[in-house]
Coordinates of C-alpha atoms in Angstrom, one line a residue:
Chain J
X1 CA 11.2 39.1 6.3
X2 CA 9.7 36.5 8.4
X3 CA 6.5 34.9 7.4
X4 CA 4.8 32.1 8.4
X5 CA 3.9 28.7 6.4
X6 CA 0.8 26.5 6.6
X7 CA 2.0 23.0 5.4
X8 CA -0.4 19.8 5.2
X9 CA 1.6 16.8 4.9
X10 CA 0.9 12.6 4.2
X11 CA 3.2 10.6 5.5
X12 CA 3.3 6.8 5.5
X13 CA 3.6 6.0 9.4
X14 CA 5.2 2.6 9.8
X15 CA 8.5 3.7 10.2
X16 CA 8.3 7.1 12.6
X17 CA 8.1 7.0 16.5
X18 CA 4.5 9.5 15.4
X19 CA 4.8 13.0 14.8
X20 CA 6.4 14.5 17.9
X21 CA 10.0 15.0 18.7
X22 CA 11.9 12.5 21.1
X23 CA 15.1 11.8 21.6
X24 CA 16.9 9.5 19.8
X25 CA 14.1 8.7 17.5
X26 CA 13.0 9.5 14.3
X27 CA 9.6 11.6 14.3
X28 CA 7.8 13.4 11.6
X29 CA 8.7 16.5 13.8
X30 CA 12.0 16.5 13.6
X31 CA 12.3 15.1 10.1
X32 CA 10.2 18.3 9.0
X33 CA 12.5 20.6 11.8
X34 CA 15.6 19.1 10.1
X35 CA 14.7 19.9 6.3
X36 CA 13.2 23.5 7.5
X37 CA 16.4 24.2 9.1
X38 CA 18.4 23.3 6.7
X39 CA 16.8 25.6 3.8
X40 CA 16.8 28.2 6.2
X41 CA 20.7 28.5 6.9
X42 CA 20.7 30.9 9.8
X43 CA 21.3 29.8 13.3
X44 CA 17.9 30.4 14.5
X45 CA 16.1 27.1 15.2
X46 CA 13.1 27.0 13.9
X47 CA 10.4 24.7 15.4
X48 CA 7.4 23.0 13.7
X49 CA 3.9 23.3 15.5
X50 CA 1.7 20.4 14.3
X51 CA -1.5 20.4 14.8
X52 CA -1.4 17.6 17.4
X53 CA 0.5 14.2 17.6
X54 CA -0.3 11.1 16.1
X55 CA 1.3 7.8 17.8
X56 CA 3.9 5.4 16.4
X57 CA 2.6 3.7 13.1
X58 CA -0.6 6.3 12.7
X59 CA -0.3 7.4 9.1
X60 CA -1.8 10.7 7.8
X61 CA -3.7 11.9 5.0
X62 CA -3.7 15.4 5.6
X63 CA -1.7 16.3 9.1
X64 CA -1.4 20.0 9.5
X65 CA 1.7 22.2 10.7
X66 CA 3.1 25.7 10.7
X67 CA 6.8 27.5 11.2
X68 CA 8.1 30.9 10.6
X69 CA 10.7 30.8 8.3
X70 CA 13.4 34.4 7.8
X71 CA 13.6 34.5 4.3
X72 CA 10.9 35.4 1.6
X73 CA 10.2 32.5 -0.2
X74 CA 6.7 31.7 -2.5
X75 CA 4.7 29.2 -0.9
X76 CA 4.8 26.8 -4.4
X77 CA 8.9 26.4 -4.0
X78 CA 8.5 26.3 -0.1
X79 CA 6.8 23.1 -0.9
X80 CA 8.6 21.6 -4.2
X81 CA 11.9 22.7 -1.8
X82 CA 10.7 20.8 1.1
X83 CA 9.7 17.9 -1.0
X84 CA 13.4 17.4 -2.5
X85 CA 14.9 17.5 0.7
X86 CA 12.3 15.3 2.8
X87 CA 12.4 11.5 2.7
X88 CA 10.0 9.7 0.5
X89 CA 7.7 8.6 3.0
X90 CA 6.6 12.1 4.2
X91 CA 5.2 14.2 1.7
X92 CA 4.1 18.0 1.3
X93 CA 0.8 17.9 -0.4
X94 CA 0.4 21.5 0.4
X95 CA 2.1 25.0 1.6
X96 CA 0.5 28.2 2.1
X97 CA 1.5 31.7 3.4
X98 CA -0.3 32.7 6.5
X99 CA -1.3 35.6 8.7
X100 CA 0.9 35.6 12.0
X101 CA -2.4 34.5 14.2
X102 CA -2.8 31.5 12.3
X103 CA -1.9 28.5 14.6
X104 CA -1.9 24.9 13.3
X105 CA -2.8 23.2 17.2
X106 CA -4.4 25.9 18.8
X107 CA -6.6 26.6 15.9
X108 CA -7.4 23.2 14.9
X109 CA -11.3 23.1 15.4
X110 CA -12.0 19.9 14.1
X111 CA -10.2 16.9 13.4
X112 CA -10.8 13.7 11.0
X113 CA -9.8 10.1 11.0
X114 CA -10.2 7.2 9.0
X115 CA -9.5 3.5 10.0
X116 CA -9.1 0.9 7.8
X117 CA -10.1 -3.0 8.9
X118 CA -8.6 -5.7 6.7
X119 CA -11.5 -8.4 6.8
X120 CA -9.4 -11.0 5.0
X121 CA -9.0 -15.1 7.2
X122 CA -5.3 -14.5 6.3
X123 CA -3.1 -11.0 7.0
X124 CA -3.2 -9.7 3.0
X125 CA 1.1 -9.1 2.4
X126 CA 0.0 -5.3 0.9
X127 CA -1.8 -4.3 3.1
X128 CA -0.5 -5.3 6.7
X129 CA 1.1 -1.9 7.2
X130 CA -1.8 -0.1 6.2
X131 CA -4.8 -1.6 7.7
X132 CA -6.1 -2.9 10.9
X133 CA -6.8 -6.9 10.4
X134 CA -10.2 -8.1 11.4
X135 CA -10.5 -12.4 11.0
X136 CA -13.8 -13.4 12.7
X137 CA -17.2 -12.5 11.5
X138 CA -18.7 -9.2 11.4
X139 CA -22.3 -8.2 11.4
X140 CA -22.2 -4.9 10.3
X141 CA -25.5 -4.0 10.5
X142 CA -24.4 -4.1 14.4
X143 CA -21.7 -1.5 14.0
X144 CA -24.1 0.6 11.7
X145 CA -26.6 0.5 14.9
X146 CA -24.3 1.2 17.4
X147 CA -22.4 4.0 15.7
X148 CA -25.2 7.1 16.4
X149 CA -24.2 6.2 20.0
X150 CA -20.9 8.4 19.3
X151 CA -22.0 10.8 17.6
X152 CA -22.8 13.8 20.5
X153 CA -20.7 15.0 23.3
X154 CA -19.3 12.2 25.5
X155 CA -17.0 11.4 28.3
X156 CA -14.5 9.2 26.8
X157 CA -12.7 8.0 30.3
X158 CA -12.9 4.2 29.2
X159 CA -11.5 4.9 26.0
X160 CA -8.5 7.1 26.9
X161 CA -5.5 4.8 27.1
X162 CA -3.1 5.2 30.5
X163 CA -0.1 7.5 29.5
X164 CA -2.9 10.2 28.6
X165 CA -2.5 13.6 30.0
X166 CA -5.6 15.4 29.2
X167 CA -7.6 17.0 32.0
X168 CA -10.7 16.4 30.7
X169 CA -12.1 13.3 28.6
X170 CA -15.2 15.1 27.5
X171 CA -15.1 15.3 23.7
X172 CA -17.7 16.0 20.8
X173 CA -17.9 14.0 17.3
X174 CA -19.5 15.9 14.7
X175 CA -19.6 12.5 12.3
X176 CA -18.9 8.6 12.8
X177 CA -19.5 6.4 9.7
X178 CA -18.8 3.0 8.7
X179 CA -18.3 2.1 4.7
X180 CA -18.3 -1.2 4.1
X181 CA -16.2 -2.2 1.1
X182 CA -16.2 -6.1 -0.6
X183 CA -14.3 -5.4 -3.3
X184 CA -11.3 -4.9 -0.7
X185 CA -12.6 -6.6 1.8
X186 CA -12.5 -4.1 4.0
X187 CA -14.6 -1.7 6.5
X188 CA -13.9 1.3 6.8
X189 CA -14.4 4.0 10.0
X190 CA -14.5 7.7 10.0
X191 CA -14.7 10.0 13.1
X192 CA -15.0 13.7 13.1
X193 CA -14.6 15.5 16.0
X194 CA -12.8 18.8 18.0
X195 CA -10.5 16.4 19.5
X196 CA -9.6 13.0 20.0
X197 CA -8.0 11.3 23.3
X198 CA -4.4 9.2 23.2
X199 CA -5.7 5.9 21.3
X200 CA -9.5 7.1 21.6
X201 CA -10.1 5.9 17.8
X202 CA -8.3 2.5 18.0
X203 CA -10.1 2.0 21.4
X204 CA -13.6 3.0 19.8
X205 CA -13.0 0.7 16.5
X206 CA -11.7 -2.0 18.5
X207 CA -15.1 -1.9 20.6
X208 CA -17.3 -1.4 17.0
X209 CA -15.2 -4.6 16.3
X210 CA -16.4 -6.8 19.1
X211 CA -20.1 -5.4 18.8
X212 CA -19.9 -6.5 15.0
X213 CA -18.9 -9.8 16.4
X214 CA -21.7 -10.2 18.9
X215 CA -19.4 -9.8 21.5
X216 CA -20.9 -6.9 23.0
X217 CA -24.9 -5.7 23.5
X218 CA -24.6 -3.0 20.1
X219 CA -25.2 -0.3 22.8
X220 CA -22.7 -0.9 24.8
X221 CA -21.0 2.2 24.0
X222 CA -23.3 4.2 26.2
X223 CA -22.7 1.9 28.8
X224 CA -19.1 2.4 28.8
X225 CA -19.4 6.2 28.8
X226 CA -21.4 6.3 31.8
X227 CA -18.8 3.6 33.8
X228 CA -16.0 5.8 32.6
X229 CA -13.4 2.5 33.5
X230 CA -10.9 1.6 30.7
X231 CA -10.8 -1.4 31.5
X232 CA -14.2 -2.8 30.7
X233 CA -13.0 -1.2 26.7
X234 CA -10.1 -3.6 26.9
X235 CA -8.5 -3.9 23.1
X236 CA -6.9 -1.4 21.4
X237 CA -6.9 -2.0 17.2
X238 CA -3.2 -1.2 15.5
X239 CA -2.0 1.7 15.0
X240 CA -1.4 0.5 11.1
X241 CA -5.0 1.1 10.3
X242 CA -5.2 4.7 11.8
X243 CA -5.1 8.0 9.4
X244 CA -5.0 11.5 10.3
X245 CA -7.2 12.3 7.3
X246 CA -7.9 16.1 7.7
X247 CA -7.7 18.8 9.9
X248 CA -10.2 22.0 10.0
X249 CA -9.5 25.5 10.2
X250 CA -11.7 28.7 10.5
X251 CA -14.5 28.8 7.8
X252 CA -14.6 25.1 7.6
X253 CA -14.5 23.7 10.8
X254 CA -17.8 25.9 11.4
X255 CA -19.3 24.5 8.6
X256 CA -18.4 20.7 10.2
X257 CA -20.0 22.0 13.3
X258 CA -23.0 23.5 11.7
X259 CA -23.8 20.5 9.6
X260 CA -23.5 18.2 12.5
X261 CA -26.3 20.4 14.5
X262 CA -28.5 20.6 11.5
X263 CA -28.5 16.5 11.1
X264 CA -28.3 16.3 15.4
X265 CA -30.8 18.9 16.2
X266 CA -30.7 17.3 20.2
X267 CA -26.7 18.2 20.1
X268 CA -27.3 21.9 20.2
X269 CA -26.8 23.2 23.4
X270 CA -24.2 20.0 24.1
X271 CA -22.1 21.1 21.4
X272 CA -21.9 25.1 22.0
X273 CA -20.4 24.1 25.1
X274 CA -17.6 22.6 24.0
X275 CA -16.6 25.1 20.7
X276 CA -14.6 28.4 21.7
Chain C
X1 CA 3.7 -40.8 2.2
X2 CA 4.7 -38.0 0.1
X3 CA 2.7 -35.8 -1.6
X4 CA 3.5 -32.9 -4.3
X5 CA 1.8 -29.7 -3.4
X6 CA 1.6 -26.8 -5.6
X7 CA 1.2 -23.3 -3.8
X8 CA 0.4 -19.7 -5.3
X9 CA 1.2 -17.3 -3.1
X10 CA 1.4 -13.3 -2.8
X11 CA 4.0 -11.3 -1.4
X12 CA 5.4 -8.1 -0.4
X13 CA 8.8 -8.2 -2.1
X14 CA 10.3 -5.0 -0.6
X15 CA 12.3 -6.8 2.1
X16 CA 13.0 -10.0 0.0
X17 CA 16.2 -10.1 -1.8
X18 CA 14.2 -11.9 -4.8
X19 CA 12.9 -15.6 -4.7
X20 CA 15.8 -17.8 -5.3
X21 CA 17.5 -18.5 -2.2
X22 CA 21.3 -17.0 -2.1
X23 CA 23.6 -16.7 1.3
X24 CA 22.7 -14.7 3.6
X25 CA 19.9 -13.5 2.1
X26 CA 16.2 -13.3 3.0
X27 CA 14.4 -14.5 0.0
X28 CA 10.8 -15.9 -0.8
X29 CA 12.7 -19.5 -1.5
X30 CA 14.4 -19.7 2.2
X31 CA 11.5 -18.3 4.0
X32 CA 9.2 -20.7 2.6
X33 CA 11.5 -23.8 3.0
X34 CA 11.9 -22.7 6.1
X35 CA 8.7 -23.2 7.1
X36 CA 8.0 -26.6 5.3
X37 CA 11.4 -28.0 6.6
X38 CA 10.0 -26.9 10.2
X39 CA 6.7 -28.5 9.8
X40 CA 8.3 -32.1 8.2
X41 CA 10.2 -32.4 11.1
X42 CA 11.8 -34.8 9.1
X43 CA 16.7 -34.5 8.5
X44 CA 15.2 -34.6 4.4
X45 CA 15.5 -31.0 3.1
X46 CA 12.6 -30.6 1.1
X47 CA 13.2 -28.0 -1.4
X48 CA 10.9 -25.2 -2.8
X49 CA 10.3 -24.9 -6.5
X50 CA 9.2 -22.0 -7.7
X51 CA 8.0 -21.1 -11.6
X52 CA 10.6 -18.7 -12.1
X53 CA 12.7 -16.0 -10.2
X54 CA 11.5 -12.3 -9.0
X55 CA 14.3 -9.8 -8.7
X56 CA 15.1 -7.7 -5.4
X57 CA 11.7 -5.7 -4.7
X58 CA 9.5 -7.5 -7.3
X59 CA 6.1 -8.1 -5.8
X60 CA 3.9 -10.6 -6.7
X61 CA -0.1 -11.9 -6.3
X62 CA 0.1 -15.1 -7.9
X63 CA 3.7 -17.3 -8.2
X64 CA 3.4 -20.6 -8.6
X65 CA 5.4 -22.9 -6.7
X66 CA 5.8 -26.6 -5.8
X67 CA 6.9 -28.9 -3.5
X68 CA 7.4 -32.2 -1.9
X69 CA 5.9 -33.0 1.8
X70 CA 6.4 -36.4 3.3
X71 CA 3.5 -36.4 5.5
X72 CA -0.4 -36.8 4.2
X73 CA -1.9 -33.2 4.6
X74 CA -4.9 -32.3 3.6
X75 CA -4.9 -29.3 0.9
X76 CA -6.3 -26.6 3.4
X77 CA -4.1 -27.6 6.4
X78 CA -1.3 -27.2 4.8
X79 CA -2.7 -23.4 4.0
X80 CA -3.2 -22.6 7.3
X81 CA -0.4 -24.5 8.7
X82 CA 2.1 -22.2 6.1
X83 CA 0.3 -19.3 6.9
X84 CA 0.6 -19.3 10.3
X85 CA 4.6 -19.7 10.2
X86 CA 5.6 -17.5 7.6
X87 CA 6.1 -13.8 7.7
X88 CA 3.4 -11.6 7.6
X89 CA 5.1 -10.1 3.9
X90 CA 3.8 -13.2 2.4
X91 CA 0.8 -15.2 2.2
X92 CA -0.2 -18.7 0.7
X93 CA -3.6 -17.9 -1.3
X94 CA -4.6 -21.4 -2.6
X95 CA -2.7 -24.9 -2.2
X96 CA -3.9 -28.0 -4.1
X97 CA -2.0 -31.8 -3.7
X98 CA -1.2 -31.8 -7.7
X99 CA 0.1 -35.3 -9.3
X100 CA 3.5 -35.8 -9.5
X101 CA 4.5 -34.9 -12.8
X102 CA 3.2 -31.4 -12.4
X103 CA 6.2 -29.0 -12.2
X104 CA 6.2 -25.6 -11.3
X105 CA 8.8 -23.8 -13.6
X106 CA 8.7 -26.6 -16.9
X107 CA 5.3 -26.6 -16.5
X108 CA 5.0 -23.1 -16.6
X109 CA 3.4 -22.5 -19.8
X110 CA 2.8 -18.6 -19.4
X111 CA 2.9 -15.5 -17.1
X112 CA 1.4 -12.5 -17.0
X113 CA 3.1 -9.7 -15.0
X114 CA 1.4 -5.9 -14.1
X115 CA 3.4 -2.8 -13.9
X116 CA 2.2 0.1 -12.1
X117 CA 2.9 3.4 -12.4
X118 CA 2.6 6.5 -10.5
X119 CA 2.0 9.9 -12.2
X120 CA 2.2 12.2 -9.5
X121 CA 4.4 15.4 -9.5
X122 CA 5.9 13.9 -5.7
X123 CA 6.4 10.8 -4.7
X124 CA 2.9 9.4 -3.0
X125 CA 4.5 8.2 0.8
X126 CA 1.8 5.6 0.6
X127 CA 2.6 4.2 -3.3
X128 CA 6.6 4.2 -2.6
X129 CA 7.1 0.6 -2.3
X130 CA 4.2 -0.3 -4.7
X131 CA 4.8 1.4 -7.8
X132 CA 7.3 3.3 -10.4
X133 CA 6.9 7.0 -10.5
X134 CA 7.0 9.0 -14.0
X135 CA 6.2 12.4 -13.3
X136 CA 6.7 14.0 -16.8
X137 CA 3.8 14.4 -19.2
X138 CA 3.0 11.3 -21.1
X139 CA 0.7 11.2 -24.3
X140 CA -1.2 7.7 -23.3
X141 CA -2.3 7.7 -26.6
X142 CA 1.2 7.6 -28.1
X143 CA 1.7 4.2 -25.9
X144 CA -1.6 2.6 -26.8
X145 CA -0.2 3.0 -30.4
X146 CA 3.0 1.4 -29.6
X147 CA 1.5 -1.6 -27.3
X148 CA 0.4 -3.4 -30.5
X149 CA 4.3 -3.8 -31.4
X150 CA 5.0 -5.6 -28.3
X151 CA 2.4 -8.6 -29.1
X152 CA 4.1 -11.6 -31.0
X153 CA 7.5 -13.3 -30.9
X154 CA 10.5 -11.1 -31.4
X155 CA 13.9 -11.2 -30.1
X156 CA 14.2 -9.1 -27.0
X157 CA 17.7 -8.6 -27.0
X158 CA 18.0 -4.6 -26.6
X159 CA 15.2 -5.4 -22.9
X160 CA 17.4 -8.2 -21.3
X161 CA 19.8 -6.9 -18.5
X162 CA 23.4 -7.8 -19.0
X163 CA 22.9 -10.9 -16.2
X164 CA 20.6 -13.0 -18.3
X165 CA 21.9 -15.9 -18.8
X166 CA 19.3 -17.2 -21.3
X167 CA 20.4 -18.9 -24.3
X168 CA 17.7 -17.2 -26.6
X169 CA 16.2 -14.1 -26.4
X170 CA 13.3 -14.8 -28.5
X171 CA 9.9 -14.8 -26.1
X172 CA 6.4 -14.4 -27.1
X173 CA 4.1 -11.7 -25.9
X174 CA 0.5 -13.0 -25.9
X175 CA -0.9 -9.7 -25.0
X176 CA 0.2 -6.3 -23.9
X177 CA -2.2 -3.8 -22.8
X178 CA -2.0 -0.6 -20.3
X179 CA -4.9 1.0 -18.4
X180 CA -5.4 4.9 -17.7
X181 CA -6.3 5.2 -14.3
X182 CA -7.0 9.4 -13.9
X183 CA -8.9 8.1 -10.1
X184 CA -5.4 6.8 -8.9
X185 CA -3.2 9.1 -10.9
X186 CA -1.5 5.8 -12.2
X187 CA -1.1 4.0 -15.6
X188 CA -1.2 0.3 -15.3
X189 CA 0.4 -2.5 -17.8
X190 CA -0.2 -6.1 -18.1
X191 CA 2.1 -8.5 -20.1
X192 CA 1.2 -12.5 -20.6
X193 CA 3.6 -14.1 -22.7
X194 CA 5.0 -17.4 -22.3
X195 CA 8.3 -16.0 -20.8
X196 CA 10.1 -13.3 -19.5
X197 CA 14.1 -12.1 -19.6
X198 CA 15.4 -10.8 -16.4
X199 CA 14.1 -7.2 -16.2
X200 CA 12.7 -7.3 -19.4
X201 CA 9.5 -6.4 -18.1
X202 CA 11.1 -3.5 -16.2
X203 CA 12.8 -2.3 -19.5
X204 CA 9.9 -2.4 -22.2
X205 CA 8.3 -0.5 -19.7
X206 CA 10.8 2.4 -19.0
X207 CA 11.0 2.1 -23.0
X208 CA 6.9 2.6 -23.2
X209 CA 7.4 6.0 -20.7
X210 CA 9.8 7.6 -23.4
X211 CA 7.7 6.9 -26.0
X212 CA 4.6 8.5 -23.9
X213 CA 7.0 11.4 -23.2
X214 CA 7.7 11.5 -26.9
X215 CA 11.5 10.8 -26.2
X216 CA 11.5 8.3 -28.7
X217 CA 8.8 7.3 -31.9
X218 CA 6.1 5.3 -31.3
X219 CA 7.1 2.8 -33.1
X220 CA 10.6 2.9 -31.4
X221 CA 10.2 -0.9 -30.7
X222 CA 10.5 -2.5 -34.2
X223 CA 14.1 -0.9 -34.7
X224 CA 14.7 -2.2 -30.9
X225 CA 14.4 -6.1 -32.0
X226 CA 16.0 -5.3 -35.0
X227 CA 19.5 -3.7 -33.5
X228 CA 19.6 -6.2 -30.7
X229 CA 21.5 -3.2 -28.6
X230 CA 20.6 -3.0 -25.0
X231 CA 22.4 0.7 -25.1
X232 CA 19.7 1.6 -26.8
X233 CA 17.1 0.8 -24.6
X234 CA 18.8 2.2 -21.6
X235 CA 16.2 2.7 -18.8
X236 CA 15.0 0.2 -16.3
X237 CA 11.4 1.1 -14.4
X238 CA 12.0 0.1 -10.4
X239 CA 11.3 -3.0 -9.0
X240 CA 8.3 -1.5 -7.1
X241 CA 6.5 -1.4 -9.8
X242 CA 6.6 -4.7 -10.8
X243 CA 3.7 -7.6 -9.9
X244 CA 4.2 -11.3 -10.9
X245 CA 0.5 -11.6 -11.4
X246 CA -0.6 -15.0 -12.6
X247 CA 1.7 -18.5 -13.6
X248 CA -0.8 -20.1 -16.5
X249 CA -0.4 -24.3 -16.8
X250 CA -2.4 -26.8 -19.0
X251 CA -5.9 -26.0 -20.0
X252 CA -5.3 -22.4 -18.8
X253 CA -1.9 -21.8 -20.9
X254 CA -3.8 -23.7 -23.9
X255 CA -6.5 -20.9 -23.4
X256 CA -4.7 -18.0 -23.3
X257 CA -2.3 -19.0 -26.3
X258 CA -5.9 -20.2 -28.5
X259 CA -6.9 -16.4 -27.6
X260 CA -3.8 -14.5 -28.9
X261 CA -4.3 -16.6 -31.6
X262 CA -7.5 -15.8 -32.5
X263 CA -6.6 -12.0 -32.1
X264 CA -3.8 -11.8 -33.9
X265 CA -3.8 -14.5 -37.0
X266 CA -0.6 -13.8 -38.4
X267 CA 0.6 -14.7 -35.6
X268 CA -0.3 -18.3 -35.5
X269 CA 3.1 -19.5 -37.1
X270 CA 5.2 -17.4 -35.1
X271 CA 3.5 -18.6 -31.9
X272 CA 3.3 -22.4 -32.8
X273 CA 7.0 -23.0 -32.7
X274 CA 7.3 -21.4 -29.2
X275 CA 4.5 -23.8 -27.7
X276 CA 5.9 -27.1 -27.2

């Protein structure tokens, strides 16, 4: 009997070409494809739907996927199975049985990221593959200004990088926060939204960056939506810094939407728009 | 004219085949004389002394090291100057122009090491490289009961890997402590003593798990100095665990010796032949 798995995954980035299959390279995809397969034994090859990609070096906290597998196995030793065979940088944090309409991309409402900014003068040895690095001086009273500007539905254009195939940049974010952190020496970024653009966080923190460093007017975000031109949001922040942190389903996701038009009240009819 | 500088650096010692240089191996040593030798510009070799080895994979946030530099640099030059050369796995975090008769390994009066490690069921992608993993139940309690018999001198015979080539195996532990983490899932253990057999550390610790996991008695240590069997004390915790946190000279040393004292009298004999 077929069923189908839900399986939410962390996996330390630096060393896959991101999640999707490509030849010749070694992708969460077909790192997940090739431990599925193998449990499953039948000549059937059975593919992993992630919930979207996330680029070379991106780590994630909580990336989402889904596959039918033939045989009947408990969701518990799918996931203590798949965590023998899998390398030790991916891991299966957890696995549950689903109904057959359940998709892990096309029912992926909302989507969260974190980024991680290293403030330190000097790169710190532990946290170079985890962080984004960050030397000159931040005012982030700036960033914490500029960062209602995101929040809403926007066209993204200048922050979509080239190879992006999307045919529309319009996206909503339901959340964008900054934490700032001494003790680590760190700020950190989060973004909710339905969906996120090739490099569209990296190109937004890189731009929070230079507005924390007086390099840009702290509005210049709405600027740059309405001159829809890349290249006036030139830098793009590492993808070391960047994590998938959680992706929303059903019940929840509405619950991400509904709290970001009870705390946006102006978003309302911007928002309906743009969810199914 | 030459002047001695003493460094303390951190590192990343995942892709370091331990400090002291060998053939055709990247360690800490050739890394960093690498860089000084570049920046001397002089046919002298000028050769890195560090307080003491790492193994392969050790980490480390504070080794000491020292070395000769025939041009006058200031302190903080020299910082950036060595920072901006040397890999990104390792980073100079204070440098000081120290009289010549300091010495970083005979000088070296004590060192305290951390060792963490990580409790969950699978292995955390992101804690890998950075800790041990222990995933059977331990009874912290059990090891807080057992860290008491670590403090003192004793011969460490049974926790010295069959390499050493120490001619004693009596060291003094000036204080041993571990710290429940529940927020991290992790236990963490410090050791200061005034030296260290190779993988000692690594061995008292795997030794600490068993007793947590009720493998062996608490007080499983006391019959360990006694038999002087390293048989007995099989296990060795990885190398990822393991943190060279802090090299103690002069005043410092003097301190931290004065406190064990003071905490543990009957120790005061014991300890004074140790200290030279």
């Amino acid at each position: 009997m077929t069923s189908r798995y839900k399986i939410t995954m962390a996996y330390d980035g630096t060393h896959f070409a991101g999640f999707q299959s490509q030849p010749e390279q070694r992708t969460v995809q077909s790192v997940l494809e090739k431990a599925v397969n193998k449990m499953s034994k039948l000549n059937e090859y059975i593919t992993i739907f992630g919930s979207g990609r996330t680029d070379s070096g991106v780590h994630a906290l909580g990336q989402v996927a889904h596959f039918d597998f033939p045989h009947d196995v408990p969701a518990d030793s799918m996931l203590r199975g798949l965590n023998s065979m899998l390398p030790l940088d991916i891991e299966i944090v957890d696995c549950q049985i689903v109904p057959e309409t359940f998709h892990a991309r096309y029912e992926a409402h909302a989507k969260r990221y974190m980024y991680r900014v290293s403030r330190s003068w000097f790169i710190d040895p532990f946290k170079r593959l985890y962080t984004g690095h960050y030397k000159y001086p931040l005012d982030v009273e700036r960033i914490k200004q500029a960062m209602p500007d995101l929040v809403g539905t926007h066209d993204f254009s200048s922050f979509v990088a080239s190879g992006s195939q999307a045919r529309s940049h319009v996206r909503t974010i339901y959340e964008a926060t900054v934490e700032d952190d001494p003790a680590n020496n760190e700020l950190v970024f989060e973004f909710c939204g339905n969906g996120f653009l090739y490099n569209q966080v990296r190109i937004m923190v890189a731009t929070l960056l230079e507005i924390g460093n007086a390099r840009r007017p702290i509005h210049d975000f709405l600027r740059l939506y309405d001159v829809k031109d890349r290249n006036q949001a030139r830098e793009t922040a590492p993808a070391s810094g960047l994590y998938l942190k959680e992706v929303y389903y059903g019940q929840q996701a509405q619950e991400i939407v509904a709290k970001a038009l009870l705390q946006n009240q102006g978003l309302r009819s911007k928002i309906d728009s743009q969810i199914k």
